[in-house]
Phi, psi and omega in degrees: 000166199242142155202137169276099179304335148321295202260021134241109205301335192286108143339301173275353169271354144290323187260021155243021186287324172278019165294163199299130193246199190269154182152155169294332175220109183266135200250146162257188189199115190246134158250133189272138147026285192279346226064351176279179211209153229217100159233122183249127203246151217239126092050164175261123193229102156127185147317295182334311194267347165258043204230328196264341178279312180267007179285092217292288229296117208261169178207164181264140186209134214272006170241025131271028182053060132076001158291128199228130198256193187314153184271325190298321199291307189287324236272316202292325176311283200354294188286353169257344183319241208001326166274341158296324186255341173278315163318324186287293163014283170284307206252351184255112181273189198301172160070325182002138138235132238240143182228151180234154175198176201148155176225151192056273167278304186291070179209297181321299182313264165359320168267324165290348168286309183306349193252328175302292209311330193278345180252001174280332190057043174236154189003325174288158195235108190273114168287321186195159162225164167203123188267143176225111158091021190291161174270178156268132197275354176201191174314192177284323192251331122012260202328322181301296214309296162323295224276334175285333198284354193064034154318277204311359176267330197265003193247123199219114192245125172277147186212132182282158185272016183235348115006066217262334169310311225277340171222020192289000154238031167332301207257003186236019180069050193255146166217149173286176172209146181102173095021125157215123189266071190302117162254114173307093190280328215277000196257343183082359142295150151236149159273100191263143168084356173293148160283149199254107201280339191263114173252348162287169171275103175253215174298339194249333168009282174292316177334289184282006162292279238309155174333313196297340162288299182357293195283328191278315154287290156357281197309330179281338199255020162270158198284134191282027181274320161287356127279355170286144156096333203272187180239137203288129186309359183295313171318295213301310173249040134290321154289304176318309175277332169099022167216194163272123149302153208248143182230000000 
């Protein structure tokens, strides 16, 4: 779905803007204030979307220069590319500058959008992506492909160290692009530009995935000089689901 933070007066429909809009993998499209514009791609939620995470088996697609990603990953681009860039379209004027984001399976997307529009060459303009616990979405030479597109600078994926999606398909020859921003919790830390050294599973795995740790740690280990004036992401997705999160 599309929404314009212009036309909308309800405080909380604002900060409830980046809820899931319709789609096999569904994204919303926030234009902001300024005119830039937010497209977000909504997390993996149920068997389904972890039925998409893990479907290893790849397929090739020539405007990665025939490089190849996940087949659940391209199915899920398929269905939203078009309506995404015919929205953007419409509604992103010259210079916008446009951010893609997501966490997990929507992480995944979100970098895979950013990289068609961007080898597409047409008017839109990618400022950046950011990701939080994405798997990787395609091969090795993907990763080459992204990284030619001048992507991979403009790109930063936070990933917990305990946090085991991020690499669960590592290891069948899948690779990341960016940037990546480890966060050490037991230290209370971030690792900025690191790779994520833990490749197993443990007991807390699924635990340390879901968003709501994401936002909630970020949110502590940022300097409270950069936390003046905001609202603790606690607000935010409570009022967004309409309960207490469980954190």
């Amino acid at each position: 779905g599309f929404l314009d933070r212009n036309n909308m007066k309800n405080p909380l429909a604002r900060r409830a803007a980046l809820q899931a809009g319709q789609g096999p993998v569904e994204t919303a499209i926030l234009k902001l204030s300024d005119g830039n514009i937010i497209v977000a791609c909504r997390g993996t939620q149920g068997l389904n979307d972890y039925m998409t995470d893990l479907r290893a088996a790849r397929v090739a697609r020539k405007y990665f220069g025939n490089a190849k990603i996940g087949k659940g990953y391209a199915d899920a681009l398929s269905g939203v590319y078009d309506e995404v860039v015919s929205t953007l379209k419409a509604h992103a004027k010259p210079g916008a500058k446009i951010w893609f984001t997501g966490h997990s399976l929507g992480g995944a997307v979100a970098q895979l959008l950013a990289h068609r529009i961007t080898v597409a060459k047409s008017r839109l303009k990618v400022h950046a992506v950011v990701t939080f616990g994405q798997p990787p979405p395609g091969s090795r030479s993907w990763a080459k492909h992204y990284k030619k597109s001048g992507l991979a600078g403009r790109t930063v994926r936070w990933i917990d160290h305990r946090d085991a999606v991020p690499n669960l398909l590592m290891k069948l020859g899948y690779g990341h692009s960016g940037r990546s921003n480890l966060i050490d919790w037991p230290r209370t830390k971030v690792l900025f530009n690191r790779p994520q050294t833990h490749l197993g599973v443990t007991s807390r795995t699924w635990d340390d995935h879901p968003i709501t740790r994401y936002a909630i740690r970020i949110w502590q280990l940022m300097p409270r000089k950069l936390r003046r004036g905001l609202r603790s992401p606690r607000h935010f997705l409570g009022e967004v689901n309409g309960e207490s999160p469980t954190y």
